[in-house]
Amino acid sequence: MPLVNDRCICLRKVEYSETSQILTLFAREHGITRVIAKGAHRKTKQGASKFGGGVDLLDLGEAVFSHAPERDLAPLCEWSLQDGHLELRQALRPVYLAQYAAELVSMVIEEHDPHPDLFDRLQQTLQDLSTPRREEEFLSFQLDLLREAGYMPSLQTCASCGGAIGDRAYFSASLSGAVCRNCEHVTPDRMEIDARLLRLLQSVINLPRAGGKRVRLPQLTRHQTDPLNKLIADHVQHTLSRRLRLVPYILNGTSKSPIQKSSQSTY
Ligand SMILES: [Zn+2]
């Protein structure tokens, strides 16, 4: 088995036995790779452990592992921590958003499928989440993730009839897109969404880029991002038929969100 060296972000970790960890790593050149870090918590007589005491969720490191896509678990041979994102851990909101970003990536990206541009976006976003720009940068990252995974919903025109959306807007997870007023009554799973928020989302998608990031990103509040994050979460969960574990944490306290399930039509 060839050994490879790659820059990785830890998306998931499970403690395995007293001394080992099973890690889902997002490797820049090798895609998502599951590895076993044997002896991660075992200390030598000098007090040093093989992987610096273990790998933590969201850690960025240079890893050496055996590259064996046909095997379920590749042994992790070396881990050199580059960034433990300590600045993220000073408040709950950035930690939840960062963990949710990791969950989203691990759900929508196939194993062993390299996505170096997305890796760079995640690395950058983990830094941005500890700044006051976190809400808009997180939304921008989710849009890039959806595009990279081929799951971008249709938002410009009605996903049912292809017409313009107008001033009453709906979103249907089953149609993977926005739905107009004329079609909402034949779309049982539609949710009403503030048409201004839908236009905001479209304008963010179309912003120019520099260095991989969107520039001139407007500052957004949770009043704006919560309903859009919910829309994206509903869309991803429906598309993958799987639940995202962290959704309740990032939408916490949003019972008054502008997105509501439409009342049942009477026809
Ligand atoms: Zn329509």
PDB file of C-alpha atoms and ligand atoms in Angstrom:
ATOM      1  CA  MET A   1       0.000   0.000   0.000  1.00  0.00           C
ATOM      2  CA  PRO A   2       1.521   3.355  -0.971  1.00  0.00           C
ATOM      3  CA  LEU A   3       1.824   5.973   1.728  1.00  0.00           C
ATOM      4  CA  VAL A   4       0.533   9.403   0.815  1.00  0.00           C
ATOM      5  CA  ASN A   5       0.997  12.797   2.392  1.00  0.00           C
ATOM      6  CA  ASP A   6      -1.974  15.168   2.339  1.00  0.00           C
ATOM      7  CA  ARG A   7      -3.428  18.190   4.087  1.00  0.00           C
ATOM      8  CA  CYS A   8      -6.583  17.118   5.939  1.00  0.00           C
ATOM      9  CA  ILE A   9      -9.451  18.478   8.007  1.00  0.00           C
ATOM     10  CA  CYS A  10     -11.034  16.111  10.527  1.00  0.00           C
ATOM     11  CA  LEU A  11     -14.785  15.924   9.800  1.00  0.00           C
ATOM     12  CA  ARG A  12     -15.736  13.228  12.278  1.00  0.00           C
ATOM     13  CA  LYS A  13     -14.066  11.247  15.028  1.00  0.00           C
ATOM     14  CA  VAL A  14     -15.057   8.219  17.035  1.00  0.00           C
ATOM     15  CA  GLU A  15     -13.002   7.082  19.985  1.00  0.00           C
ATOM     16  CA  TYR A  16     -12.181   3.436  19.372  1.00  0.00           C
ATOM     17  CA  SER A  17     -10.896   1.334  22.247  1.00  0.00           C
ATOM     18  CA  GLU A  18      -8.875   3.014  24.982  1.00  0.00           C
ATOM     19  CA  THR A  19      -6.116   4.147  22.720  1.00  0.00           C
ATOM     20  CA  SER A  20      -7.367   4.524  19.158  1.00  0.00           C
ATOM     21  CA  GLN A  21      -9.590   6.770  17.061  1.00  0.00           C
ATOM     22  CA  ILE A  22     -11.532   6.267  13.844  1.00  0.00           C
ATOM     23  CA  LEU A  23     -11.439   9.489  11.857  1.00  0.00           C
ATOM     24  CA  THR A  24     -13.233  10.774   8.790  1.00  0.00           C
ATOM     25  CA  LEU A  25     -10.676  13.045   7.168  1.00  0.00           C
ATOM     26  CA  PHE A  26     -11.305  15.408   4.281  1.00  0.00           C
ATOM     27  CA  ALA A  27      -8.009  15.145   2.425  1.00  0.00           C
ATOM     28  CA  ARG A  28      -7.280  17.935  -0.051  1.00  0.00           C
ATOM     29  CA  GLU A  29      -5.989  15.709  -2.860  1.00  0.00           C
ATOM     30  CA  HIS A  30      -7.636  12.406  -1.887  1.00  0.00           C
ATOM     31  CA  GLY A  31     -11.138  13.403  -0.854  1.00  0.00           C
ATOM     32  CA  ILE A  32     -12.936  11.965   2.137  1.00  0.00           C
ATOM     33  CA  THR A  33     -10.894   9.143   3.649  1.00  0.00           C
ATOM     34  CA  ARG A  34     -11.675   7.092   6.723  1.00  0.00           C
ATOM     35  CA  VAL A  35      -8.620   6.202   8.759  1.00  0.00           C
ATOM     36  CA  ILE A  36      -7.807   4.479  12.010  1.00  0.00           C
ATOM     37  CA  ALA A  37      -5.320   6.209  14.282  1.00  0.00           C
ATOM     38  CA  LYS A  38      -3.986   3.305  16.319  1.00  0.00           C
ATOM     39  CA  GLY A  39      -2.432   4.311  19.590  1.00  0.00           C
ATOM     40  CA  ALA A  40      -3.593   7.924  19.282  1.00  0.00           C
ATOM     41  CA  HIS A  41      -3.978   8.182  23.047  1.00  0.00           C
ATOM     42  CA  ARG A  42      -1.094   5.899  24.023  1.00  0.00           C
ATOM     43  CA  LYS A  43       1.774   7.765  25.616  1.00  0.00           C
ATOM     44  CA  THR A  44       5.431   6.778  25.356  1.00  0.00           C
ATOM     45  CA  LYS A  45       7.709   6.699  28.414  1.00  0.00           C
ATOM     46  CA  GLN A  46       8.768  10.248  27.519  1.00  0.00           C
ATOM     47  CA  GLY A  47       5.104  11.331  27.678  1.00  0.00           C
ATOM     48  CA  ALA A  48       4.753  11.939  23.953  1.00  0.00           C
ATOM     49  CA  SER A  49       1.960  10.299  22.021  1.00  0.00           C
ATOM     50  CA  LYS A  50       2.065   9.344  18.397  1.00  0.00           C
ATOM     51  CA  PHE A  51      -0.502  11.899  17.159  1.00  0.00           C
ATOM     52  CA  GLY A  52       0.019  14.653  19.728  1.00  0.00           C
ATOM     53  CA  GLY A  53      -2.612  13.207  22.078  1.00  0.00           C
ATOM     54  CA  GLY A  54      -5.186  12.529  19.408  1.00  0.00           C
ATOM     55  CA  VAL A  55      -6.926  14.304  16.566  1.00  0.00           C
ATOM     56  CA  ASP A  56      -9.882  16.562  17.298  1.00  0.00           C
ATOM     57  CA  LEU A  57     -12.921  17.468  15.214  1.00  0.00           C
ATOM     58  CA  LEU A  58     -12.138  20.312  12.745  1.00  0.00           C
ATOM     59  CA  ASP A  59      -8.370  20.024  13.307  1.00  0.00           C
ATOM     60  CA  LEU A  60      -6.316  20.865  10.242  1.00  0.00           C
ATOM     61  CA  GLY A  61      -3.197  18.748   9.867  1.00  0.00           C
ATOM     62  CA  GLU A  62      -0.640  17.252   7.548  1.00  0.00           C
ATOM     63  CA  ALA A  63      -1.357  13.536   7.489  1.00  0.00           C
ATOM     64  CA  VAL A  64       0.482  10.488   6.214  1.00  0.00           C
ATOM     65  CA  PHE A  65      -1.777   7.514   5.593  1.00  0.00           C
ATOM     66  CA  SER A  66      -1.848   4.423   3.405  1.00  0.00           C
ATOM     67  CA  HIS A  67      -3.873   5.124   0.340  1.00  0.00           C
ATOM     68  CA  ALA A  68      -6.145   2.142  -0.135  1.00  0.00           C
ATOM     69  CA  PRO A  69      -9.592   3.169  -1.454  1.00  0.00           C
ATOM     70  CA  GLU A  70     -10.623  -0.490  -1.622  1.00  0.00           C
ATOM     71  CA  ARG A  71     -10.167  -0.818   2.141  1.00  0.00           C
ATOM     72  CA  ASP A  72     -12.703   0.611   4.513  1.00  0.00           C
ATOM     73  CA  LEU A  73     -10.184   1.946   7.016  1.00  0.00           C
ATOM     74  CA  ALA A  74      -6.697   3.068   6.094  1.00  0.00           C
ATOM     75  CA  PRO A  75      -4.132   3.258   8.894  1.00  0.00           C
ATOM     76  CA  LEU A  76      -3.104   6.800   9.803  1.00  0.00           C
ATOM     77  CA  CYS A  77       0.695   6.825  10.132  1.00  0.00           C
ATOM     78  CA  GLU A  78       1.502  10.431  10.989  1.00  0.00           C
ATOM     79  CA  TRP A  79      -0.428  13.553  11.943  1.00  0.00           C
ATOM     80  CA  SER A  80       1.114  16.956  12.332  1.00  0.00           C
ATOM     81  CA  LEU A  81      -1.366  19.531  13.636  1.00  0.00           C
ATOM     82  CA  GLN A  82      -1.369  22.807  11.673  1.00  0.00           C
ATOM     83  CA  ASP A  83      -4.412  24.555  13.138  1.00  0.00           C
ATOM     84  CA  GLY A  84      -6.616  23.500  16.054  1.00  0.00           C
ATOM     85  CA  HIS A  85      -8.991  26.454  15.439  1.00  0.00           C
ATOM     86  CA  LEU A  86      -8.847  27.549  19.066  1.00  0.00           C
ATOM     87  CA  GLU A  87     -10.368  30.927  18.147  1.00  0.00           C
ATOM     88  CA  LEU A  88     -13.547  29.089  17.009  1.00  0.00           C
ATOM     89  CA  ARG A  89     -14.043  27.513  20.408  1.00  0.00           C
ATOM     90  CA  GLN A  90     -14.585  30.762  22.284  1.00  0.00           C
ATOM     91  CA  ALA A  91     -18.325  30.862  21.548  1.00  0.00           C
ATOM     92  CA  LEU A  92     -21.018  28.289  20.756  1.00  0.00           C
ATOM     93  CA  ARG A  93     -22.305  29.746  17.476  1.00  0.00           C
ATOM     94  CA  PRO A  94     -19.002  29.449  15.560  1.00  0.00           C
ATOM     95  CA  VAL A  95     -18.452  25.936  16.960  1.00  0.00           C
ATOM     96  CA  TYR A  96     -21.911  24.771  15.871  1.00  0.00           C
ATOM     97  CA  LEU A  97     -21.560  26.306  12.416  1.00  0.00           C
ATOM     98  CA  ALA A  98     -18.114  24.749  11.984  1.00  0.00           C
ATOM     99  CA  GLN A  99     -19.316  21.312  13.091  1.00  0.00           C
ATOM    100  CA  TYR A 100     -22.339  21.653  10.823  1.00  0.00           C
ATOM    101  CA  ALA A 101     -20.067  22.569   7.897  1.00  0.00           C
ATOM    102  CA  ALA A 102     -18.110  19.376   8.609  1.00  0.00           C
ATOM    103  CA  GLU A 103     -21.306  17.320   8.792  1.00  0.00           C
ATOM    104  CA  LEU A 104     -22.591  18.771   5.507  1.00  0.00           C
ATOM    105  CA  VAL A 105     -19.319  18.036   3.705  1.00  0.00           C
ATOM    106  CA  SER A 106     -19.190  14.468   5.040  1.00  0.00           C
ATOM    107  CA  MET A 107     -22.797  13.911   3.871  1.00  0.00           C
ATOM    108  CA  VAL A 108     -22.785  15.375   0.367  1.00  0.00           C
ATOM    109  CA  ILE A 109     -19.290  14.481  -0.858  1.00  0.00           C
ATOM    110  CA  GLU A 110     -18.505  10.892  -1.871  1.00  0.00           C
ATOM    111  CA  GLU A 111     -15.554   9.102  -0.297  1.00  0.00           C
ATOM    112  CA  HIS A 112     -12.256   9.122  -2.242  1.00  0.00           C
ATOM    113  CA  ASP A 113     -13.509  11.825  -4.595  1.00  0.00           C
ATOM    114  CA  PRO A 114     -11.028  14.740  -4.512  1.00  0.00           C
ATOM    115  CA  HIS A 115     -12.431  18.286  -4.221  1.00  0.00           C
ATOM    116  CA  PRO A 116      -9.381  20.528  -3.650  1.00  0.00           C
ATOM    117  CA  ASP A 117     -11.262  23.788  -4.288  1.00  0.00           C
ATOM    118  CA  LEU A 118     -13.947  22.818  -1.796  1.00  0.00           C
ATOM    119  CA  PHE A 119     -11.247  21.825   0.689  1.00  0.00           C
ATOM    120  CA  ASP A 120      -9.733  25.311   0.384  1.00  0.00           C
ATOM    121  CA  ARG A 121     -13.189  26.870   0.840  1.00  0.00           C
ATOM    122  CA  LEU A 122     -13.774  24.832   4.006  1.00  0.00           C
ATOM    123  CA  GLN A 123     -10.347  25.745   5.373  1.00  0.00           C
ATOM    124  CA  GLN A 124     -11.031  29.440   4.710  1.00  0.00           C
ATOM    125  CA  THR A 125     -14.574  29.240   6.101  1.00  0.00           C
ATOM    126  CA  LEU A 126     -13.390  27.694   9.375  1.00  0.00           C
ATOM    127  CA  GLN A 127     -11.246  30.817   9.813  1.00  0.00           C
ATOM    128  CA  ASP A 128     -14.064  33.189   8.794  1.00  0.00           C
ATOM    129  CA  LEU A 129     -16.476  31.634  11.301  1.00  0.00           C
ATOM    130  CA  SER A 130     -14.604  33.206  14.207  1.00  0.00           C
ATOM    131  CA  THR A 131     -15.110  36.694  12.736  1.00  0.00           C
ATOM    132  CA  PRO A 132     -18.225  38.939  12.734  1.00  0.00           C
ATOM    133  CA  ARG A 133     -18.694  37.896   9.063  1.00  0.00           C
ATOM    134  CA  ARG A 134     -19.613  34.351  10.055  1.00  0.00           C
ATOM    135  CA  GLU A 135     -23.277  34.291   9.005  1.00  0.00           C
ATOM    136  CA  GLU A 136     -22.765  35.501   5.437  1.00  0.00           C
ATOM    137  CA  GLU A 137     -19.561  33.502   4.969  1.00  0.00           C
ATOM    138  CA  PHE A 138     -21.311  30.341   6.151  1.00  0.00           C
ATOM    139  CA  LEU A 139     -24.191  30.896   3.727  1.00  0.00           C
ATOM    140  CA  SER A 140     -21.713  31.518   0.907  1.00  0.00           C
ATOM    141  CA  PHE A 141     -19.849  28.304   1.793  1.00  0.00           C
ATOM    142  CA  GLN A 142     -23.045  26.231   1.760  1.00  0.00           C
ATOM    143  CA  LEU A 143     -23.855  27.508  -1.744  1.00  0.00           C
ATOM    144  CA  ASP A 144     -20.391  26.488  -2.969  1.00  0.00           C
ATOM    145  CA  LEU A 145     -20.776  23.086  -1.360  1.00  0.00           C
ATOM    146  CA  LEU A 146     -24.141  22.515  -3.059  1.00  0.00           C
ATOM    147  CA  ARG A 147     -22.718  23.568  -6.423  1.00  0.00           C
ATOM    148  CA  GLU A 148     -19.622  21.369  -6.056  1.00  0.00           C
ATOM    149  CA  ALA A 149     -21.741  18.359  -5.075  1.00  0.00           C
ATOM    150  CA  GLY A 150     -24.207  18.953  -7.926  1.00  0.00           C
ATOM    151  CA  TYR A 151     -27.099  19.678  -5.549  1.00  0.00           C
ATOM    152  CA  MET A 152     -27.719  23.367  -6.270  1.00  0.00           C
ATOM    153  CA  PRO A 153     -31.480  23.965  -6.082  1.00  0.00           C
ATOM    154  CA  SER A 154     -33.206  25.882  -8.844  1.00  0.00           C
ATOM    155  CA  LEU A 155     -33.933  29.348  -7.455  1.00  0.00           C
ATOM    156  CA  GLN A 156     -34.134  31.707 -10.432  1.00  0.00           C
ATOM    157  CA  THR A 157     -37.451  30.474 -11.866  1.00  0.00           C
ATOM    158  CA  CYS A 158     -40.300  28.230 -10.726  1.00  0.00           C
ATOM    159  CA  ALA A 159     -39.142  24.590 -10.471  1.00  0.00           C
ATOM    160  CA  SER A 160     -42.638  23.467 -11.506  1.00  0.00           C
ATOM    161  CA  CYS A 161     -43.691  25.698 -14.453  1.00  0.00           C
ATOM    162  CA  GLY A 162     -40.466  27.571 -15.270  1.00  0.00           C
ATOM    163  CA  GLY A 163     -42.178  30.942 -14.828  1.00  0.00           C
ATOM    164  CA  ALA A 164     -41.046  33.955 -12.830  1.00  0.00           C
ATOM    165  CA  ILE A 165     -41.362  33.728  -9.044  1.00  0.00           C
ATOM    166  CA  GLY A 166     -42.997  37.078  -8.268  1.00  0.00           C
ATOM    167  CA  ASP A 167     -43.788  38.482  -4.840  1.00  0.00           C
ATOM    168  CA  ARG A 168     -45.092  35.302  -3.195  1.00  0.00           C
ATOM    169  CA  ALA A 169     -42.391  32.655  -3.116  1.00  0.00           C
ATOM    170  CA  TYR A 170     -42.360  29.052  -1.973  1.00  0.00           C
ATOM    171  CA  PHE A 171     -39.709  26.361  -1.783  1.00  0.00           C
ATOM    172  CA  SER A 172     -40.232  22.677  -2.435  1.00  0.00           C
ATOM    173  CA  ALA A 173     -37.624  20.149  -1.320  1.00  0.00           C
ATOM    174  CA  SER A 174     -39.179  17.462  -3.533  1.00  0.00           C
ATOM    175  CA  LEU A 175     -38.882  19.715  -6.624  1.00  0.00           C
ATOM    176  CA  SER A 176     -35.444  20.977  -5.476  1.00  0.00           C
ATOM    177  CA  GLY A 177     -36.352  24.574  -6.080  1.00  0.00           C
ATOM    178  CA  ALA A 178     -38.442  27.675  -5.745  1.00  0.00           C
ATOM    179  CA  VAL A 179     -42.125  27.472  -6.657  1.00  0.00           C
ATOM    180  CA  CYS A 180     -44.388  30.311  -7.846  1.00  0.00           C
ATOM    181  CA  ARG A 181     -47.792  31.295  -6.531  1.00  0.00           C
ATOM    182  CA  ASN A 182     -49.596  29.540  -9.383  1.00  0.00           C
ATOM    183  CA  CYS A 183     -47.938  26.202  -8.652  1.00  0.00           C
ATOM    184  CA  GLU A 184     -47.859  26.193  -4.838  1.00  0.00           C
ATOM    185  CA  HIS A 185     -51.267  24.525  -4.494  1.00  0.00           C
ATOM    186  CA  VAL A 186     -50.129  21.489  -6.528  1.00  0.00           C
ATOM    187  CA  THR A 187     -46.886  21.197  -4.529  1.00  0.00           C
ATOM    188  CA  PRO A 188     -47.813  19.582  -1.202  1.00  0.00           C
ATOM    189  CA  ASP A 189     -44.410  19.941   0.459  1.00  0.00           C
ATOM    190  CA  ARG A 190     -43.880  23.642  -0.331  1.00  0.00           C
ATOM    191  CA  MET A 191     -42.930  26.071   2.385  1.00  0.00           C
ATOM    192  CA  GLU A 192     -43.605  29.742   1.997  1.00  0.00           C
ATOM    193  CA  ILE A 193     -40.453  31.827   1.979  1.00  0.00           C
ATOM    194  CA  ASP A 194     -40.109  35.586   2.097  1.00  0.00           C
ATOM    195  CA  ALA A 195     -39.618  36.586  -1.564  1.00  0.00           C
ATOM    196  CA  ARG A 196     -37.052  39.209  -0.490  1.00  0.00           C
ATOM    197  CA  LEU A 197     -34.936  36.487   1.118  1.00  0.00           C
ATOM    198  CA  LEU A 198     -35.110  34.419  -2.052  1.00  0.00           C
ATOM    199  CA  ARG A 199     -33.896  37.426  -4.064  1.00  0.00           C
ATOM    200  CA  LEU A 200     -31.150  37.944  -1.496  1.00  0.00           C
ATOM    201  CA  LEU A 201     -30.052  34.325  -1.937  1.00  0.00           C
ATOM    202  CA  GLN A 202     -29.999  34.727  -5.730  1.00  0.00           C
ATOM    203  CA  SER A 203     -27.929  37.898  -5.449  1.00  0.00           C
ATOM    204  CA  VAL A 204     -25.408  36.155  -3.160  1.00  0.00           C
ATOM    205  CA  ILE A 205     -25.101  33.274  -5.652  1.00  0.00           C
ATOM    206  CA  ASN A 206     -24.304  35.732  -8.450  1.00  0.00           C
ATOM    207  CA  LEU A 207     -21.714  37.819  -6.586  1.00  0.00           C
ATOM    208  CA  PRO A 208     -18.292  38.163  -8.237  1.00  0.00           C
ATOM    209  CA  ARG A 209     -15.358  36.221  -6.806  1.00  0.00           C
ATOM    210  CA  ALA A 210     -11.739  36.823  -5.972  1.00  0.00           C
ATOM    211  CA  GLY A 211      -9.363  34.200  -4.573  1.00  0.00           C
ATOM    212  CA  GLY A 212     -12.135  31.587  -4.497  1.00  0.00           C
ATOM    213  CA  LYS A 213     -14.398  33.663  -2.220  1.00  0.00           C
ATOM    214  CA  ARG A 214     -17.375  35.854  -3.050  1.00  0.00           C
ATOM    215  CA  VAL A 215     -16.557  39.544  -2.777  1.00  0.00           C
ATOM    216  CA  ARG A 216     -18.932  42.328  -1.719  1.00  0.00           C
ATOM    217  CA  LEU A 217     -20.840  39.791   0.384  1.00  0.00           C
ATOM    218  CA  PRO A 218     -23.520  41.781   2.265  1.00  0.00           C
ATOM    219  CA  GLN A 219     -23.518  41.593   6.046  1.00  0.00           C
ATOM    220  CA  LEU A 220     -26.356  39.278   7.097  1.00  0.00           C
ATOM    221  CA  THR A 221     -28.133  38.729  10.388  1.00  0.00           C
ATOM    222  CA  ARG A 222     -29.585  35.489  11.698  1.00  0.00           C
ATOM    223  CA  HIS A 223     -32.999  36.905  10.937  1.00  0.00           C
ATOM    224  CA  GLN A 224     -31.981  36.526   7.289  1.00  0.00           C
ATOM    225  CA  THR A 225     -29.712  33.482   7.432  1.00  0.00           C
ATOM    226  CA  ASP A 226     -31.820  31.214   9.676  1.00  0.00           C
ATOM    227  CA  PRO A 227     -34.635  30.777   7.110  1.00  0.00           C
ATOM    228  CA  LEU A 228     -32.111  30.331   4.302  1.00  0.00           C
ATOM    229  CA  ASN A 229     -30.100  27.809   6.330  1.00  0.00           C
ATOM    230  CA  LYS A 230     -33.342  25.956   7.023  1.00  0.00           C
ATOM    231  CA  LEU A 231     -34.229  25.951   3.336  1.00  0.00           C
ATOM    232  CA  ILE A 232     -30.811  24.477   2.472  1.00  0.00           C
ATOM    233  CA  ALA A 233     -31.034  21.917   5.293  1.00  0.00           C
ATOM    234  CA  ASP A 234     -34.507  20.778   4.145  1.00  0.00           C
ATOM    235  CA  HIS A 235     -33.233  20.521   0.592  1.00  0.00           C
ATOM    236  CA  VAL A 236     -30.138  18.468   1.539  1.00  0.00           C
ATOM    237  CA  GLN A 237     -32.075  16.162   3.889  1.00  0.00           C
ATOM    238  CA  HIS A 238     -34.714  15.521   1.273  1.00  0.00           C
ATOM    239  CA  THR A 239     -32.168  14.979  -1.515  1.00  0.00           C
ATOM    240  CA  LEU A 240     -30.098  12.512   0.517  1.00  0.00           C
ATOM    241  CA  SER A 241     -33.008  11.015   2.495  1.00  0.00           C
ATOM    242  CA  ARG A 242     -30.907  11.432   5.630  1.00  0.00           C
ATOM    243  CA  ARG A 243     -31.188  13.644   8.662  1.00  0.00           C
ATOM    244  CA  LEU A 244     -28.552  16.208   9.486  1.00  0.00           C
ATOM    245  CA  ARG A 245     -27.776  15.814  13.174  1.00  0.00           C
ATOM    246  CA  LEU A 246     -26.741  19.415  13.843  1.00  0.00           C
ATOM    247  CA  VAL A 247     -29.672  21.251  12.225  1.00  0.00           C
ATOM    248  CA  PRO A 248     -31.502  21.835  15.554  1.00  0.00           C
ATOM    249  CA  TYR A 249     -28.355  23.441  16.968  1.00  0.00           C
ATOM    250  CA  ILE A 250     -27.826  25.902  14.157  1.00  0.00           C
ATOM    251  CA  LEU A 251     -31.523  26.822  13.916  1.00  0.00           C
ATOM    252  CA  ASN A 252     -31.934  27.077  17.667  1.00  0.00           C
ATOM    253  CA  GLY A 253     -34.408  29.750  18.735  1.00  0.00           C
ATOM    254  CA  THR A 254     -35.934  30.237  15.315  1.00  0.00           C
ATOM    255  CA  SER A 255     -39.514  29.350  16.088  1.00  0.00           C
ATOM    256  CA  LYS A 256     -40.499  32.716  14.609  1.00  0.00           C
ATOM    257  CA  SER A 257     -38.581  32.087  11.409  1.00  0.00           C
ATOM    258  CA  PRO A 258     -40.185  33.636   8.302  1.00  0.00           C
ATOM    259  CA  ILE A 259     -40.371  30.169   6.725  1.00  0.00           C
ATOM    260  CA  GLN A 260     -43.502  28.342   7.715  1.00  0.00           C
ATOM    261  CA  LYS A 261     -45.231  25.355   6.340  1.00  0.00           C
ATOM    262  CA  SER A 262     -48.108  26.687   4.223  1.00  0.00           C
ATOM    263  CA  SER A 263     -51.533  25.927   5.553  1.00  0.00           C
ATOM    264  CA  GLN A 264     -53.064  23.004   3.748  1.00  0.00           C
ATOM    265  CA  SER A 265     -54.941  23.970   0.614  1.00  0.00           C
ATOM    266  CA  THR A 266     -58.600  23.147   0.566  1.00  0.00           C
ATOM    267  CA  TYR A 267     -58.732  21.893  -2.979  1.00  0.00           C
TER     268      TYR A 267
HETATM  269 ZN    ZN B   1     -44.889  27.867 -11.319  1.00  0.00          ZN
END
